[in-house]
C-alpha cells in the first residue's frame, strides 16, 4: 500500500529544545521574557515613529515596517512553544503546522528584503544627498514595500503549496520548537526532489541577491565617506548607518551560524538551539540597537514616554 497523508495524519510532534522535564519551566520563563521584550520593544519603535512627525522619512518608514515584521516573526513560533510547555503537550495540528511554516517564512523573507531596501536607502542618502528626497519619494517607497511583500508572500505560498503535495507516514516527530520547512520535508514518505530543489534555489536567490545588494550599497557608502574631507563629516555620515549595519551583521551572522551548525552536525536538536539566535534573539535586540545608537529614536521615545506620563 502506498503511504500517504490520509485522514490518519492530522498532527505533528514538536520535540522542542529539550526533553528534560526539569528544564521546561526555565525555558518557559526565558522565552516568555524574550518574547515580551521583543514585542514591547518593537511596539515602542512603531509608536515612536507614528507619533513623531520628524521621523516621517523613508528611513523610518522602512524601520517601522521592519519592527512590525519582527513582531510578527516571533509571534509565529514563540506563543505556540510557550503554550506547548505550559500544557505539557508537543502536538501541533497538520493545518497549524502548514500555517506556521507559511507565516514564519513570509516574515523571515520580509525581514531579509527590508534590510536590503534599508541599505539602498542609506546609499541614496549618503551618496546622493541632494537628490535623496527625489529618489526616495513616497511612491517609490511604497513600491519597494509592496515588492517586498509580494516576493515574501509568493515564495512562502509556493513552499506551502509544495508541502501539501507530500505524503507523510507514521514518523511525525519534528526535532525543533516550530514547524521548520526542511525538517517537515524530511518527514515525507513521497519523493521530495522538487521540494529540496525549491528550498535550495529559493534560499540561494533570497540570500545571495539581497546580500549582494547590501554589500554593493555599503561599498559605495564607504567610498563616498572616504571622500569627505572633515573627520566630523565622516563620523556624521557613518553614524547614520551604524544601527542598520549592526542589524544586518546580527541577522546574517545568526543565519550563517545556524547554517554552519546544521552542515557540521547531524544533531537536529543542536541546530534547533542555534536557530534561537535568528528567530528570537535578533528581533529582540533590534529595538535596542536602533534606540541606543539613534538620537532621533531616543528623542522620540522620550517624547512618547513624557506624553504618557503627562496624560496619566
Short mmCIF file of C-alpha atoms in Angstrom, two decimals:
data_model
loop_
_atom_site.label_atom_id
_atom_site.label_comp_id
_atom_site.label_asym_id
_atom_site.label_seq_id
_atom_site.Cartn_x
_atom_site.Cartn_y
_atom_site.Cartn_z
CA UNK A 1 0.00 0.00 0.00
CA UNK A 2 1.43 3.38 -0.96
CA UNK A 3 1.95 5.62 2.09
CA UNK A 4 0.03 8.88 2.02
CA UNK A 5 -1.19 11.82 4.01
CA UNK A 6 -4.67 10.44 4.50
CA UNK A 7 -7.17 11.14 7.29
CA UNK A 8 -4.93 9.43 9.86
CA UNK A 9 -2.23 12.10 9.54
CA UNK A 10 -3.66 15.00 11.48
CA UNK A 11 -0.78 16.25 13.63
CA UNK A 12 2.95 16.54 14.13
CA UNK A 13 5.01 16.29 17.31
CA UNK A 14 7.30 19.22 18.14
CA UNK A 15 10.15 17.84 20.26
CA UNK A 16 11.28 21.35 21.25
CA UNK A 17 14.68 22.42 22.53
CA UNK A 18 14.93 19.85 25.30
CA UNK A 19 13.02 16.82 26.56
CA UNK A 20 14.30 17.33 30.11
CA UNK A 21 11.22 17.83 32.28
CA UNK A 22 13.07 19.92 34.86
CA UNK A 23 14.20 22.38 32.16
CA UNK A 24 10.69 23.14 30.87
CA UNK A 25 9.73 25.79 33.49
CA UNK A 26 13.07 27.55 32.96
CA UNK A 27 12.62 27.51 29.17
CA UNK A 28 9.08 28.84 29.58
CA UNK A 29 10.12 31.89 31.62
CA UNK A 30 13.20 32.62 29.49
CA UNK A 31 11.24 32.57 26.23
CA UNK A 32 8.28 34.42 27.72
CA UNK A 33 10.67 37.17 28.85
CA UNK A 34 12.38 37.34 25.44
CA UNK A 35 9.03 37.39 23.63
CA UNK A 36 7.66 40.22 25.78
CA UNK A 37 10.87 42.23 25.36
CA UNK A 38 10.73 41.69 21.58
CA UNK A 39 7.05 42.58 21.28
CA UNK A 40 7.13 45.63 23.59
CA UNK A 41 10.47 46.89 22.20
CA UNK A 42 9.32 46.77 18.58
CA UNK A 43 5.91 48.19 19.50
CA UNK A 44 7.62 51.18 21.14
CA UNK A 45 9.67 51.79 17.99
CA UNK A 46 6.45 51.72 15.93
CA UNK A 47 4.66 54.12 18.31
CA UNK A 48 7.65 56.47 18.39
CA UNK A 49 7.73 56.67 14.59
CA UNK A 50 3.95 57.19 14.35
CA UNK A 51 3.78 59.95 16.97
CA UNK A 52 6.90 61.93 15.95
CA UNK A 53 6.43 63.84 12.68
CA UNK A 54 10.23 64.29 12.40
CA UNK A 55 10.50 60.54 11.83
CA UNK A 56 8.14 60.51 8.86
CA UNK A 57 11.02 59.93 6.44
CA UNK A 58 11.92 56.99 4.16
CA UNK A 59 14.48 55.62 6.62
CA UNK A 60 11.98 55.40 9.47
CA UNK A 61 9.18 54.29 7.16
CA UNK A 62 11.16 51.11 6.48
CA UNK A 63 12.22 50.80 10.13
CA UNK A 64 8.52 50.93 11.06
CA UNK A 65 7.85 48.00 8.73
CA UNK A 66 10.91 46.09 9.95
CA UNK A 67 9.72 46.40 13.56
CA UNK A 68 6.24 45.23 12.56
CA UNK A 69 7.76 42.28 10.69
CA UNK A 70 9.92 41.35 13.69
CA UNK A 71 6.88 41.36 15.98
CA UNK A 72 5.02 39.04 13.62
CA UNK A 73 8.11 36.88 13.00
CA UNK A 74 8.49 35.93 16.67
CA UNK A 75 4.72 35.67 17.13
CA UNK A 76 4.55 32.83 14.60
CA UNK A 77 6.64 30.49 16.77
CA UNK A 78 7.10 31.53 20.43
CA UNK A 79 3.43 31.66 21.60
CA UNK A 80 2.88 28.09 20.34
CA UNK A 81 6.09 26.96 22.04
CA UNK A 82 5.02 28.58 25.32
CA UNK A 83 1.55 27.02 25.05
CA UNK A 84 3.03 23.56 24.49
CA UNK A 85 5.32 23.89 27.50
CA UNK A 86 2.51 25.18 29.71
CA UNK A 87 0.07 22.43 28.67
CA UNK A 88 2.80 19.77 28.61
CA UNK A 89 1.86 18.95 25.04
CA UNK A 90 4.09 18.62 21.99
CA UNK A 91 1.31 18.43 19.43
CA UNK A 92 0.66 20.78 16.53
CA UNK A 93 -2.06 20.00 14.01
CA UNK A 94 -1.22 19.37 10.36
CA UNK A 95 -3.08 22.54 9.35
CA UNK A 96 -1.47 24.53 12.17
CA UNK A 97 1.97 23.36 11.06
CA UNK A 98 1.36 24.47 7.46
CA UNK A 99 0.06 27.88 8.62
CA UNK A 100 3.01 28.34 11.00
CA UNK A 101 5.50 27.48 8.26
CA UNK A 102 3.86 29.90 5.84
CA UNK A 103 3.92 32.91 8.16
CA UNK A 104 7.37 32.09 9.54
CA UNK A 105 8.81 32.08 6.02
CA UNK A 106 6.81 35.15 5.00
CA UNK A 107 8.09 37.40 7.79
CA UNK A 108 11.60 35.92 7.70
CA UNK A 109 11.91 36.72 3.98
CA UNK A 110 10.30 40.13 4.52
CA UNK A 111 12.92 40.94 7.17
CA UNK A 112 15.68 39.99 4.76
CA UNK A 113 14.34 42.11 1.87
CA UNK A 114 13.59 45.11 4.11
CA UNK A 115 17.20 45.11 5.33
CA UNK A 116 18.29 45.29 1.68
CA UNK A 117 15.87 48.14 0.95
CA UNK A 118 17.15 50.00 4.02
CA UNK A 119 20.72 49.58 2.73
CA UNK A 120 19.65 51.18 -0.55
CA UNK A 121 18.04 53.99 1.41
CA UNK A 122 21.34 54.70 3.21
CA UNK A 123 23.16 54.52 -0.14
CA UNK A 124 20.83 57.15 -1.61
CA UNK A 125 21.11 59.37 1.48
CA UNK A 126 24.93 59.36 1.64
CA UNK A 127 25.95 59.01 -2.00
CA UNK A 128 23.24 61.26 -3.45
CA UNK A 129 22.21 63.62 -0.60
CA UNK A 130 20.90 66.39 -2.85
CA UNK A 131 18.66 64.03 -4.80
CA UNK A 132 17.73 61.86 -1.79
CA UNK A 133 14.13 63.02 -1.36
CA UNK A 134 13.60 62.85 -5.11
CA UNK A 135 14.98 59.29 -5.32
CA UNK A 136 13.22 58.05 -2.18
CA UNK A 137 9.90 59.72 -2.92
CA UNK A 138 6.72 58.34 -1.25
CA UNK A 139 5.56 56.46 -4.36
CA UNK A 140 8.91 54.75 -4.80
CA UNK A 141 9.00 53.81 -1.09
CA UNK A 142 5.50 52.33 -1.36
CA UNK A 143 6.60 50.41 -4.47
CA UNK A 144 9.65 48.99 -2.65
CA UNK A 145 7.47 47.93 0.28
CA UNK A 146 4.84 46.39 -1.99
CA UNK A 147 7.54 44.46 -3.89
CA UNK A 148 8.99 43.21 -0.60
CA UNK A 149 5.59 41.92 0.49
CA UNK A 150 4.82 40.34 -2.89
CA UNK A 151 8.11 38.43 -3.05
CA UNK A 152 7.67 37.24 0.56
CA UNK A 153 4.04 36.17 0.08
CA UNK A 154 4.65 34.39 -3.23
CA UNK A 155 7.74 32.50 -2.08
CA UNK A 156 6.05 31.38 1.16
CA UNK A 157 2.90 30.41 -0.72
CA UNK A 158 4.88 28.34 -3.22
CA UNK A 159 6.67 26.43 -0.45
CA UNK A 160 3.36 25.91 1.38
CA UNK A 161 1.63 24.54 -1.71
CA UNK A 162 4.53 22.20 -2.41
CA UNK A 163 4.29 20.82 1.14
CA UNK A 164 0.64 19.99 0.53
CA UNK A 165 1.59 17.60 -2.29
CA UNK A 166 3.74 15.47 0.03
CA UNK A 167 2.65 12.25 1.69
CA UNK A 168 3.62 11.51 5.28
CA UNK A 169 3.99 8.19 7.06
CA UNK A 170 3.98 7.38 10.76
CA UNK A 171 7.16 9.15 11.91
CA UNK A 172 5.90 12.66 12.55
CA UNK A 173 8.41 13.96 15.13
CA UNK A 174 9.96 17.34 14.31
CA UNK A 175 13.27 17.94 16.10
CA UNK A 176 12.54 21.63 16.54
CA UNK A 177 10.39 24.03 18.56
CA UNK A 178 8.42 25.05 15.47
CA UNK A 179 7.48 23.64 12.07
CA UNK A 180 10.71 24.34 10.20
CA UNK A 181 10.36 23.77 6.45
CA UNK A 182 13.37 21.49 5.91
CA UNK A 183 12.54 19.36 8.98
CA UNK A 184 8.96 18.82 7.76
CA UNK A 185 10.10 17.91 4.23
CA UNK A 186 12.45 15.27 5.70
CA UNK A 187 9.47 13.51 7.29
CA UNK A 188 7.76 12.87 3.94
CA UNK A 189 7.46 9.37 2.51
CA UNK A 190 6.94 10.60 -1.04
CA UNK A 191 9.57 12.00 -3.40
CA UNK A 192 10.88 15.34 -2.11
CA UNK A 193 13.21 16.18 -5.01
CA UNK A 194 11.17 19.18 -6.17
CA UNK A 195 10.78 20.45 -2.61
CA UNK A 196 14.52 20.16 -1.95
CA UNK A 197 15.31 21.84 -5.27
CA UNK A 198 12.91 24.68 -4.47
CA UNK A 199 14.35 25.13 -0.97
CA UNK A 200 17.94 25.38 -2.21
CA UNK A 201 17.07 27.56 -5.20
CA UNK A 202 14.87 29.99 -3.26
CA UNK A 203 17.30 30.13 -0.34
CA UNK A 204 20.16 30.86 -2.72
CA UNK A 205 18.31 33.61 -4.57
CA UNK A 206 16.80 35.19 -1.46
CA UNK A 207 20.16 35.24 0.33
CA UNK A 208 22.65 35.96 -2.46
CA UNK A 209 20.66 38.74 -4.19
CA UNK A 210 19.83 40.76 -1.03
CA UNK A 211 23.29 40.24 0.44
CA UNK A 212 24.90 41.35 -2.84
CA UNK A 213 22.68 44.44 -2.82
CA UNK A 214 23.69 45.25 0.76
CA UNK A 215 27.41 44.76 0.07
CA UNK A 216 27.21 46.87 -3.09
CA UNK A 217 25.38 49.66 -1.26
CA UNK A 218 27.92 49.72 1.56
CA UNK A 219 30.88 49.60 -0.80
CA UNK A 220 29.54 52.79 -2.41
CA UNK A 221 28.78 54.28 1.01
CA UNK A 222 32.32 53.63 2.29
CA UNK A 223 33.76 55.07 -0.92
CA UNK A 224 31.66 58.24 -0.51
CA UNK A 225 32.53 58.62 3.18
CA UNK A 226 36.26 58.35 2.46
CA UNK A 227 35.93 61.26 0.04
CA UNK A 228 34.62 63.56 2.79
CA UNK A 229 37.44 65.84 3.89
CA UNK A 230 36.49 66.52 7.53
CA UNK A 231 36.62 63.88 10.25
CA UNK A 232 33.40 65.26 11.71
CA UNK A 233 31.67 64.87 8.34
CA UNK A 234 32.86 61.28 8.03
CA UNK A 235 31.65 60.45 11.53
CA UNK A 236 28.24 62.07 10.93
CA UNK A 237 27.75 60.18 7.67
CA UNK A 238 28.82 56.84 9.10
CA UNK A 239 26.74 57.27 12.26
CA UNK A 240 23.55 57.17 10.18
CA UNK A 241 24.48 53.64 9.05
CA UNK A 242 25.65 52.14 12.35
CA UNK A 243 22.24 50.89 13.52
CA UNK A 244 21.39 49.31 10.17
CA UNK A 245 24.85 47.80 9.78
CA UNK A 246 24.61 46.28 13.28
CA UNK A 247 21.20 44.77 12.48
CA UNK A 248 22.44 43.34 9.16
CA UNK A 249 25.51 41.84 10.83
CA UNK A 250 23.37 40.27 13.55
CA UNK A 251 20.79 38.90 11.09
CA UNK A 252 23.23 37.38 8.62
CA UNK A 253 25.70 36.35 11.32
CA UNK A 254 23.00 34.40 13.17
CA UNK A 255 21.66 32.85 9.94
CA UNK A 256 25.16 31.83 8.85
CA UNK A 257 25.81 30.36 12.29
CA UNK A 258 22.70 28.19 12.04
CA UNK A 259 23.64 27.07 8.51
CA UNK A 260 27.19 26.13 9.55
CA UNK A 261 26.00 24.31 12.68
CA UNK A 262 23.48 22.28 10.65
CA UNK A 263 26.11 21.50 7.99
CA UNK A 264 28.72 20.38 10.52
CA UNK A 265 26.49 18.21 12.68
CA UNK A 266 23.66 15.74 12.15
CA UNK A 267 22.21 16.71 15.54
CA UNK A 268 18.86 18.36 14.78
CA UNK A 269 18.46 19.42 18.41
CA UNK A 270 21.72 21.41 18.27
CA UNK A 271 20.51 23.12 15.09
CA UNK A 272 17.21 23.99 16.81
CA UNK A 273 19.07 25.58 19.72
CA UNK A 274 21.27 27.55 17.31
CA UNK A 275 18.20 28.79 15.41
CA UNK A 276 17.06 30.62 18.55
CA UNK A 277 19.62 33.28 17.60
CA UNK A 278 17.85 34.44 14.44
CA UNK A 279 14.28 33.53 15.40
CA UNK A 280 14.23 35.17 18.83
CA UNK A 281 17.44 36.94 19.83
CA UNK A 282 17.89 39.06 16.68
CA UNK A 283 14.33 40.50 16.67
CA UNK A 284 14.69 41.13 20.41
CA UNK A 285 17.94 43.09 20.03
CA UNK A 286 16.87 45.22 17.04
CA UNK A 287 14.87 47.77 19.11
CA UNK A 288 17.85 48.19 21.45
CA UNK A 289 20.22 48.69 18.53
CA UNK A 290 18.04 51.39 16.97
CA UNK A 291 17.16 53.12 20.25
CA UNK A 292 20.67 53.13 21.74
CA UNK A 293 22.52 54.17 18.58
CA UNK A 294 19.98 56.60 17.11
CA UNK A 295 19.45 60.06 18.62
CA UNK A 296 16.18 60.63 16.73
CA UNK A 297 14.62 57.42 18.05
CA UNK A 298 15.85 58.15 21.58
CA UNK A 299 14.31 61.62 21.47
CA UNK A 300 11.04 60.26 20.04
CA UNK A 301 10.85 57.64 22.80
CA UNK A 302 11.47 60.29 25.47
CA UNK A 303 8.69 62.39 23.98
CA UNK A 304 6.40 59.36 23.83
CA UNK A 305 7.01 58.49 27.49
CA UNK A 306 6.64 62.10 28.60
CA UNK A 307 3.26 62.28 26.84
CA UNK A 308 2.14 59.07 28.53
CA UNK A 309 3.32 60.33 31.92
CA UNK A 310 1.59 63.68 31.42
CA UNK A 311 -1.67 62.03 30.31
CA UNK A 312 -1.65 59.80 33.41
#
